[in-house]
mmCIF file of C-alpha atoms in Angstrom:
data_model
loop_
_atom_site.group_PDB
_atom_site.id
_atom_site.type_symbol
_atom_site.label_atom_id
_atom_site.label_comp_id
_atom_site.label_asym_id
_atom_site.label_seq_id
_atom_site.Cartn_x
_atom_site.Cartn_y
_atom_site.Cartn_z
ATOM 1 C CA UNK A 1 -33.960 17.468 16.640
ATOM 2 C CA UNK A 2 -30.598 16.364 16.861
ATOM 3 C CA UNK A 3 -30.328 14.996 13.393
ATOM 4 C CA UNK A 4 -31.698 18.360 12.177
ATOM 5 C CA UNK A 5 -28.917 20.536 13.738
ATOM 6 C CA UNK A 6 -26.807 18.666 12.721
ATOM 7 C CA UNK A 7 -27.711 18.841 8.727
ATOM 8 C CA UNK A 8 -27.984 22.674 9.084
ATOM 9 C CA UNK A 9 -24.289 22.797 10.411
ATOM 10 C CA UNK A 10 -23.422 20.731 7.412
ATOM 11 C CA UNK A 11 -25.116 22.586 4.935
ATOM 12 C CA UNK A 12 -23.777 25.497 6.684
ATOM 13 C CA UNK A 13 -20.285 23.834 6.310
ATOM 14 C CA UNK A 14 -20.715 23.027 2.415
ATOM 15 C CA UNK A 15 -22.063 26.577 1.420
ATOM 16 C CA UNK A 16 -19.537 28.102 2.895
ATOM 17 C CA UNK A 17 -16.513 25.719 1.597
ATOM 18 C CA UNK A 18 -17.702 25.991 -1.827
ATOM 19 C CA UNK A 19 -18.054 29.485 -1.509
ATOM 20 C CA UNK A 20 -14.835 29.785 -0.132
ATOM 21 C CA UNK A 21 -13.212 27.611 -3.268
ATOM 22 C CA UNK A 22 -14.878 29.836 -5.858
ATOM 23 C CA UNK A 23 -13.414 32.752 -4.664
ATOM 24 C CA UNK A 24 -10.846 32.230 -4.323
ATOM 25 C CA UNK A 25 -10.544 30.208 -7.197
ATOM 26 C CA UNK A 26 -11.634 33.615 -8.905
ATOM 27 C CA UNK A 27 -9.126 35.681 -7.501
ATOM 28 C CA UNK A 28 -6.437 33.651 -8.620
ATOM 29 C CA UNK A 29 -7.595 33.399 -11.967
ATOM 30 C CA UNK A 30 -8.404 37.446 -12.118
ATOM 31 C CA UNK A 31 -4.592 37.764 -10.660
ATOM 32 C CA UNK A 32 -3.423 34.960 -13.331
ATOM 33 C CA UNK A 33 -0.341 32.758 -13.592
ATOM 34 C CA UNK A 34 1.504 33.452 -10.385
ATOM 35 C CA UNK A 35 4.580 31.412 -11.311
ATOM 36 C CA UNK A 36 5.066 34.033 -14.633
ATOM 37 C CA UNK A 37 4.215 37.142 -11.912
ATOM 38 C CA UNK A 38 6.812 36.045 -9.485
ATOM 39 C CA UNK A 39 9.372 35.634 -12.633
ATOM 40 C CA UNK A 40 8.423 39.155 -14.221
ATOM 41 C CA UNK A 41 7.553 41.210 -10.539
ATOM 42 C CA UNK A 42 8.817 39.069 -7.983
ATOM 43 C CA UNK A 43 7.331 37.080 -4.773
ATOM 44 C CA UNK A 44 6.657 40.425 -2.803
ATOM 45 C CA UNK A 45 4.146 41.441 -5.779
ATOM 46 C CA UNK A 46 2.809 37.840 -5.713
ATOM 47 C CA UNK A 47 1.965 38.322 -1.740
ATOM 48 C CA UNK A 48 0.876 41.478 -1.872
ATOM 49 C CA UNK A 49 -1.495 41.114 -5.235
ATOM 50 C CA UNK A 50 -3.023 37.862 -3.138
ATOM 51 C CA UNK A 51 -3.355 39.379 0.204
ATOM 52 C CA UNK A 52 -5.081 42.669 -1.389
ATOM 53 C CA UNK A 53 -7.728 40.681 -3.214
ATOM 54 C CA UNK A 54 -11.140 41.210 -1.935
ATOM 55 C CA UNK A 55 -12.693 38.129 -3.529
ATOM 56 C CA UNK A 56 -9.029 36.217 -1.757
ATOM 57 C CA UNK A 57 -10.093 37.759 1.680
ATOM 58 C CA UNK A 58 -13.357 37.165 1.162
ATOM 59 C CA UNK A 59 -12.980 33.796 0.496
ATOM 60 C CA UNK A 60 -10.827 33.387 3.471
ATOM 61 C CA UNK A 61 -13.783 34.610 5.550
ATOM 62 C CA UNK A 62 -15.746 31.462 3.956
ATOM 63 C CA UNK A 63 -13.110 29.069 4.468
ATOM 64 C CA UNK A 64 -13.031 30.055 8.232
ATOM 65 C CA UNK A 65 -17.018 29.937 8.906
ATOM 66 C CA UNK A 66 -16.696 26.769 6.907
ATOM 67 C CA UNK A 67 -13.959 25.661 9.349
ATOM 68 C CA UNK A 68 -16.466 26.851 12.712
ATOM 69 C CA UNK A 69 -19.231 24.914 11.332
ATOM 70 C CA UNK A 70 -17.808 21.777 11.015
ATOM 71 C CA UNK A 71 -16.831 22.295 14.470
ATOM 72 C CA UNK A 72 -20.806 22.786 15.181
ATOM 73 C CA UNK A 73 -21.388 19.589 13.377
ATOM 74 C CA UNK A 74 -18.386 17.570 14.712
ATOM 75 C CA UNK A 75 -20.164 18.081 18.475
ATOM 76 C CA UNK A 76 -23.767 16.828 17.007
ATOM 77 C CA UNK A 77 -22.582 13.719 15.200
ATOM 78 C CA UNK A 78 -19.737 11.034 14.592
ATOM 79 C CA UNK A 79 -16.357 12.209 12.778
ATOM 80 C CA UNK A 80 -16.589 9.166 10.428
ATOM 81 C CA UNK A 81 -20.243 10.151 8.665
ATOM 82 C CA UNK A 82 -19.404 13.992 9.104
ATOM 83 C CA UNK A 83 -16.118 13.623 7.496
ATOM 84 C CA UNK A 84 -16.747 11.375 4.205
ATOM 85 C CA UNK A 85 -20.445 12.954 3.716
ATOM 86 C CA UNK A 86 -19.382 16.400 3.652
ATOM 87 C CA UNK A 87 -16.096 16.107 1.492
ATOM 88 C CA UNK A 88 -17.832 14.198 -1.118
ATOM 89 C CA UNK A 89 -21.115 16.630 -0.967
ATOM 90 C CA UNK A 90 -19.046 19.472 -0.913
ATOM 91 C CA UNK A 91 -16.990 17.739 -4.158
ATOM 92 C CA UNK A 92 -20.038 17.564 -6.094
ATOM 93 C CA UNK A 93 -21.406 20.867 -5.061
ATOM 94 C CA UNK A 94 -17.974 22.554 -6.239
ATOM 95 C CA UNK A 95 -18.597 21.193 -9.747
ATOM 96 C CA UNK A 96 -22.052 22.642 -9.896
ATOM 97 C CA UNK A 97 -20.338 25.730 -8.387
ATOM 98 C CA UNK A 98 -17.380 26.294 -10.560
ATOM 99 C CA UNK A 99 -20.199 25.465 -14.002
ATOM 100 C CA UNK A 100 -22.267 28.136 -12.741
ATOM 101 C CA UNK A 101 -20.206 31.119 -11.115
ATOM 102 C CA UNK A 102 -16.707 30.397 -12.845
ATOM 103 C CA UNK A 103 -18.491 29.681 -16.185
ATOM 104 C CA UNK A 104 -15.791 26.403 -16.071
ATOM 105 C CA UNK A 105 -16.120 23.888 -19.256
ATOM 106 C CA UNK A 106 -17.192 20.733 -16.801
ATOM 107 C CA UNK A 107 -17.122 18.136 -19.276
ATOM 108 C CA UNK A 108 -17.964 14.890 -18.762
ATOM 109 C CA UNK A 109 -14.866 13.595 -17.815
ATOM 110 C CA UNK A 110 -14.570 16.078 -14.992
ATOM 111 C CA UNK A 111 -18.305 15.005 -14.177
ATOM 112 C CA UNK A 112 -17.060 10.841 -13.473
ATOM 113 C CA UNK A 113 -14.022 12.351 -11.815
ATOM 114 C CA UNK A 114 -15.878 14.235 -9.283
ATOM 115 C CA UNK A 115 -18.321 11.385 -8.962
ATOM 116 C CA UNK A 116 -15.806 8.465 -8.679
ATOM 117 C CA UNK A 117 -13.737 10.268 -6.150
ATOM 118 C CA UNK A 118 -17.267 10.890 -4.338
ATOM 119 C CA UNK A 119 -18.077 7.835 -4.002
ATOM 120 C CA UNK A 120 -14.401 6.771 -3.033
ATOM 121 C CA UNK A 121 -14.442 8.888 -0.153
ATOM 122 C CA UNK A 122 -17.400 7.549 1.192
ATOM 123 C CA UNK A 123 -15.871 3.609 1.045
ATOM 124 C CA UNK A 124 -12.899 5.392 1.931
ATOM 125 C CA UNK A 125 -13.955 6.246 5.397
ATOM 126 C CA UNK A 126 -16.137 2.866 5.914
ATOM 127 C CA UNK B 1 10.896 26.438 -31.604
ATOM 128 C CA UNK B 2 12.388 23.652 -29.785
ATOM 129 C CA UNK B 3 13.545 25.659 -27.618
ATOM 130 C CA UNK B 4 9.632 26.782 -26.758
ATOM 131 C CA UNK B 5 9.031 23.482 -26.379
ATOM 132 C CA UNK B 6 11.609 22.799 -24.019
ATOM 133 C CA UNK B 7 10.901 25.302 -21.659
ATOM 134 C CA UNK B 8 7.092 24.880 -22.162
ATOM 135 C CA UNK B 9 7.247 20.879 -21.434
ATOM 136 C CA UNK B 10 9.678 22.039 -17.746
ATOM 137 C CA UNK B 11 6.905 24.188 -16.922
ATOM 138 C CA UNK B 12 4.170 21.770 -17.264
ATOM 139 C CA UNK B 13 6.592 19.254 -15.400
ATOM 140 C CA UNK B 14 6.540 22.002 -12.638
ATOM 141 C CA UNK B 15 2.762 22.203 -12.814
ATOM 142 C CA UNK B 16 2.644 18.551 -12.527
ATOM 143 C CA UNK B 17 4.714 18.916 -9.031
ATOM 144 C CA UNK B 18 2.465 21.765 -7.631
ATOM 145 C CA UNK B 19 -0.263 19.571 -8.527
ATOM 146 C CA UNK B 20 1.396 16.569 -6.211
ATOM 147 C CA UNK B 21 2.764 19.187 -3.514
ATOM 148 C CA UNK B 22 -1.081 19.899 -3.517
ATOM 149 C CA UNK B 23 -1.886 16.305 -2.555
ATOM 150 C CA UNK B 24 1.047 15.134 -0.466
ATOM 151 C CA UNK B 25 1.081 18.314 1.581
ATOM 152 C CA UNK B 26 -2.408 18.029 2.550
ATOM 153 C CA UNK B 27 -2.396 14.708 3.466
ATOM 154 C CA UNK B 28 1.301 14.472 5.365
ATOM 155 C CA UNK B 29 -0.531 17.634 7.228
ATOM 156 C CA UNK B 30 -3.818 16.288 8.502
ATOM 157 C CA UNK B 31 -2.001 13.133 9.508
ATOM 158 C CA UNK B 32 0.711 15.139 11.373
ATOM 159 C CA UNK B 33 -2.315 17.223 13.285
ATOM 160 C CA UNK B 34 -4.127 13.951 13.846
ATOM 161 C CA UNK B 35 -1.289 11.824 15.376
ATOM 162 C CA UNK B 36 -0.484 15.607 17.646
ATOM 163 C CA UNK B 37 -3.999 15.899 18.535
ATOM 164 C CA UNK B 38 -3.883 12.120 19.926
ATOM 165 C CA UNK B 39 -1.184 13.014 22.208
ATOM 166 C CA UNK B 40 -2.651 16.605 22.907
ATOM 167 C CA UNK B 41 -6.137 15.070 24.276
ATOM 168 C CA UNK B 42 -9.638 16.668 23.224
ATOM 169 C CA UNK B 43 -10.046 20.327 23.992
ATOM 170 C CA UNK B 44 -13.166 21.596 26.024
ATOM 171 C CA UNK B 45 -14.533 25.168 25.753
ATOM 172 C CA UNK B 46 -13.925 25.469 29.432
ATOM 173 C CA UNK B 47 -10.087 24.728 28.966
ATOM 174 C CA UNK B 48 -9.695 26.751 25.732
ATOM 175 C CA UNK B 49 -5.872 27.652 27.106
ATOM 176 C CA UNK B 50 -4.847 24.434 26.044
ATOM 177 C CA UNK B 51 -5.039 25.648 22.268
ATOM 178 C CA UNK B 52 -1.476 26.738 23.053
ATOM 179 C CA UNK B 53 -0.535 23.958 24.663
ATOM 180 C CA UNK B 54 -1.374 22.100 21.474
ATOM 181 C CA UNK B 55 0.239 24.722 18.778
ATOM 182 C CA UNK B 56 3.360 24.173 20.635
ATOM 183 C CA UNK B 57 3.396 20.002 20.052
ATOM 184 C CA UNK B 58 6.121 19.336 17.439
ATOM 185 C CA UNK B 59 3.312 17.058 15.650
ATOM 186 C CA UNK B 60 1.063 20.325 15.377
ATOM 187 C CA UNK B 61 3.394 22.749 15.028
ATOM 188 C CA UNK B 62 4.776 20.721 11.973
ATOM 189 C CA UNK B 63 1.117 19.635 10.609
ATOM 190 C CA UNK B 64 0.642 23.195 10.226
ATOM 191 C CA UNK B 65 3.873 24.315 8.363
ATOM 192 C CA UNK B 66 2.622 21.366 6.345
ATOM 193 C CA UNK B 67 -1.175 22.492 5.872
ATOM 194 C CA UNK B 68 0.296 26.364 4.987
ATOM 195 C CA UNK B 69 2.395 24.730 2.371
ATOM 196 C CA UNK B 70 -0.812 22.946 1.200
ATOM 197 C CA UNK B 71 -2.738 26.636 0.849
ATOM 198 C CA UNK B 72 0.705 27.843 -0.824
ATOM 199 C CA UNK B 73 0.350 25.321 -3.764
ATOM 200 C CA UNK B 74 -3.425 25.071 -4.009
ATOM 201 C CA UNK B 75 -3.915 28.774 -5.133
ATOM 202 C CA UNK B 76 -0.804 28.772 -6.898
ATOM 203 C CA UNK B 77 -2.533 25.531 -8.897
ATOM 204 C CA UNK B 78 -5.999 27.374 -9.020
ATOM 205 C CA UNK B 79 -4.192 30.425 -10.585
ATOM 206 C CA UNK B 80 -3.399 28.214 -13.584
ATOM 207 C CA UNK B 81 -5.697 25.393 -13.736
ATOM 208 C CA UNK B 82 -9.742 25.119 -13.302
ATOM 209 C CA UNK B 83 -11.371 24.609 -9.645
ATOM 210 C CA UNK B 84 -12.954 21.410 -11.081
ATOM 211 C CA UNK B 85 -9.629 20.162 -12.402
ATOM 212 C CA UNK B 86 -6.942 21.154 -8.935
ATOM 213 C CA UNK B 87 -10.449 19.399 -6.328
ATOM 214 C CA UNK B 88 -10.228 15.901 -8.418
ATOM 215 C CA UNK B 89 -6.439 16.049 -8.851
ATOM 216 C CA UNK B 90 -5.667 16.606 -5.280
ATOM 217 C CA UNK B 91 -7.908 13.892 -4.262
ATOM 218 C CA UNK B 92 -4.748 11.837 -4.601
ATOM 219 C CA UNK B 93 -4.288 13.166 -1.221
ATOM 220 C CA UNK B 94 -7.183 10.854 -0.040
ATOM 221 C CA UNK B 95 -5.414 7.537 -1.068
ATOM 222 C CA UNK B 96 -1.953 8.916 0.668
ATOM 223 C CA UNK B 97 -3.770 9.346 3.870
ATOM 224 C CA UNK B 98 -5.136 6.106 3.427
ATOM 225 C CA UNK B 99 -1.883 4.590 2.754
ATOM 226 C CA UNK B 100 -0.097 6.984 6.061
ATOM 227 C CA UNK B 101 -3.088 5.747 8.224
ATOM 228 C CA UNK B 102 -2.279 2.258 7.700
ATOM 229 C CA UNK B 103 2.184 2.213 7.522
ATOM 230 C CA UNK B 104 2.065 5.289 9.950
ATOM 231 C CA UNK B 105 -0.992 5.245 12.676
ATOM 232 C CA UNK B 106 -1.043 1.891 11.994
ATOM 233 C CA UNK B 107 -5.320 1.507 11.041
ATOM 234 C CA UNK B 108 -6.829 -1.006 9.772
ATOM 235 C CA UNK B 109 -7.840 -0.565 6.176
ATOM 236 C CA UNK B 110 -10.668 -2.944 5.394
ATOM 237 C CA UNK B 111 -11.462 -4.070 1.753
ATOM 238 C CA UNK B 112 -14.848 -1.169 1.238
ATOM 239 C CA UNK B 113 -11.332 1.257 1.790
ATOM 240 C CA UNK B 114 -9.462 -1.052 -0.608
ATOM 241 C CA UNK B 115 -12.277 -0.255 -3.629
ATOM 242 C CA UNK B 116 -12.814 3.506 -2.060
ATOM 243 C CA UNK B 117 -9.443 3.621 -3.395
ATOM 244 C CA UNK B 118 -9.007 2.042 -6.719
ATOM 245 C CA UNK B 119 -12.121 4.628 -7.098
ATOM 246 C CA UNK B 120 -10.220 7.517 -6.401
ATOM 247 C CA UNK B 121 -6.995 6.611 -8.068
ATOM 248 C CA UNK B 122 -9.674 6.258 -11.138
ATOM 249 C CA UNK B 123 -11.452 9.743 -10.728
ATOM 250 C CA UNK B 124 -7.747 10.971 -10.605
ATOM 251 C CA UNK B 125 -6.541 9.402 -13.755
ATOM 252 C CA UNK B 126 -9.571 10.628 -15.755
ATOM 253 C CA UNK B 127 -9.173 14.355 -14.998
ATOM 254 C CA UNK B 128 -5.446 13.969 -14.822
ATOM 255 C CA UNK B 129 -5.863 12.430 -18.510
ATOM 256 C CA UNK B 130 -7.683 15.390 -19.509
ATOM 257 C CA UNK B 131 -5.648 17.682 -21.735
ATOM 258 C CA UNK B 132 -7.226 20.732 -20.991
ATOM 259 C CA UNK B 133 -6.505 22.059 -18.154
ATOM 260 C CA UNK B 134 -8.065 25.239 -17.989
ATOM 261 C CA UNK B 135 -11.488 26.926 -19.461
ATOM 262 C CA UNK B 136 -9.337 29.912 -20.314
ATOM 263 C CA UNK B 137 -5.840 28.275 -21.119
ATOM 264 C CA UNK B 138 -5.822 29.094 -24.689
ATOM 265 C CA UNK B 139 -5.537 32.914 -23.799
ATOM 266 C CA UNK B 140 -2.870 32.258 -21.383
ATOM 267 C CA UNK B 141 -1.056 29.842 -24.045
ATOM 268 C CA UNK B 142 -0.720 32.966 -26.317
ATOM 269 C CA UNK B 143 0.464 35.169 -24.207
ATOM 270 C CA UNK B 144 3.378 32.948 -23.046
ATOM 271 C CA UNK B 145 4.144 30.945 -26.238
ATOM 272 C CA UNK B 146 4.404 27.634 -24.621
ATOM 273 C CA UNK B 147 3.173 25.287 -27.257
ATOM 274 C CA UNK B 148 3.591 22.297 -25.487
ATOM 275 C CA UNK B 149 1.411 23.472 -22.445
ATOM 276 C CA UNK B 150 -1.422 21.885 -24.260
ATOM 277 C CA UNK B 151 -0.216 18.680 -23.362
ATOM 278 C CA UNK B 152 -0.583 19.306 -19.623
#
């Protein structure tokens, strides 16, 4: 029973991080270059553009329920399998993420990347 | 022309560094908050007040300058570069953590860490060997004429 809350906080925890990263990997894209912004309109423009993104704030909301449910999971199970497991899971889960909502080119390099450094956080943490 | 090129190769030079500030802030940060929370003590629902207790540890306090300057530079990467090209690149911050944990908390880091590693730094150098960094960069190359961008 355990073992079962514990997977649903971690699912819980990777949904929510990866739809966290794709928005607000979104809204930076839709706001574009912020580095050319801040040259042309200044940092003020640059805060204010981010902060009055709904996708940004959004994905803040996701970031912060991802946040409470590791906190769910890290009083179920051990640090060292929650840790590793759900930073590579959510790793891979981004790639599928970012192919399907951000329409991303994921070639195949990108593909062994996410996989190698997957599998490296997992030894990482043994 | 060459003066395009001059600029455009500084910029990706700068992208390069957000890139690393990416890495090195998140992983200076969570060791920071890990070494505070050690001298903080866990924190029980019942004794929630200690939250403030903890904010106000130099180790926290600074871990979390240092994980703000992490958010700073990650969407300032993702507003330039792919999602699945800023998650791999920054996982350079897994091998400086390693490398903190062991010179710096002083852990053991046993040989299955050693290859974790040398996987990592590999996953890195693939997608930092990628040229293209971005599904959309040839729209953004045109509208700031920075030819050598492409070699990002």
């Amino acid at each position: 029973m355990k073992n079962l809350y514990l997977w649903s906080a971690m699912i819980m925890m990777i949904l929510a991080a990866v739809a966290g990263d794709v928005l607000q990997a979104h809204a930076m894209k839709v706001i574009g270059d912020v580095g050319a912004l801040r040259r042309s309109h200044g940092t003020l423009h640059v805060v204010r553009r981010v902060l009055t993104s709904g996708p940004f704030i959004l994905g803040l909301f996701f970031m912060a329920l991802a946040f409470f449910s590791l906190l769910f999971a890290l009083s179920w199970g051990d640090v060292s399998f929650i840790g590793p497991a759900s930073a590579s899971l959510t790793l891979i889960a981004n790639t599928f993420a970012a192919r399907i909502f951000l329409k991303e080119d994921v070639n195949r390099r990108r593909w062994i990347a996410a996989i190698l450094i997957a599998v490296g956080v997992v030894l990482l943490n043994h | 022309m060459r003066l395009a090129r001059f600029v455009g190769s500084i910029l990706s030079f700068k992208r390069y560094l957000v890139l690393l500030a990416v890495a090195v802030f998140s992983a200076v940060g969570d060791c920071l908050l890990s070494r505070g929370m050690k001298e903080v003590g866990s924190i029980s629902l019942s004794n929630w007040p200690q939250v403030f207790h903890a904010i106000v540890n130099p180790w926290i306090a600074s871990g979390i300058v240092m994980l703000l300057a992490f958010f700073a530079s990650y969407i300032t990467s993702l507003s330039w570069a792919d999602l699945t090209y800023v998650v791999p690149a920054s996982g350079l911050g897994y091998i400086l953590i390693a490398l903190l944990a062991k010179y710096f908390l002083h852990e053991q880091v046993s040989i299955a860490r050693w290859i974790g590693i040398g996987l990592i730094v590999l996953g890195v150098g693939f997608v930092a060997a990628d040229p293209k960094v971005s599904t959309t960069e040839r729209a953004s190359e045109l509208s700031e004429a920075q030819p050598a961008e492409t070699r990002v």
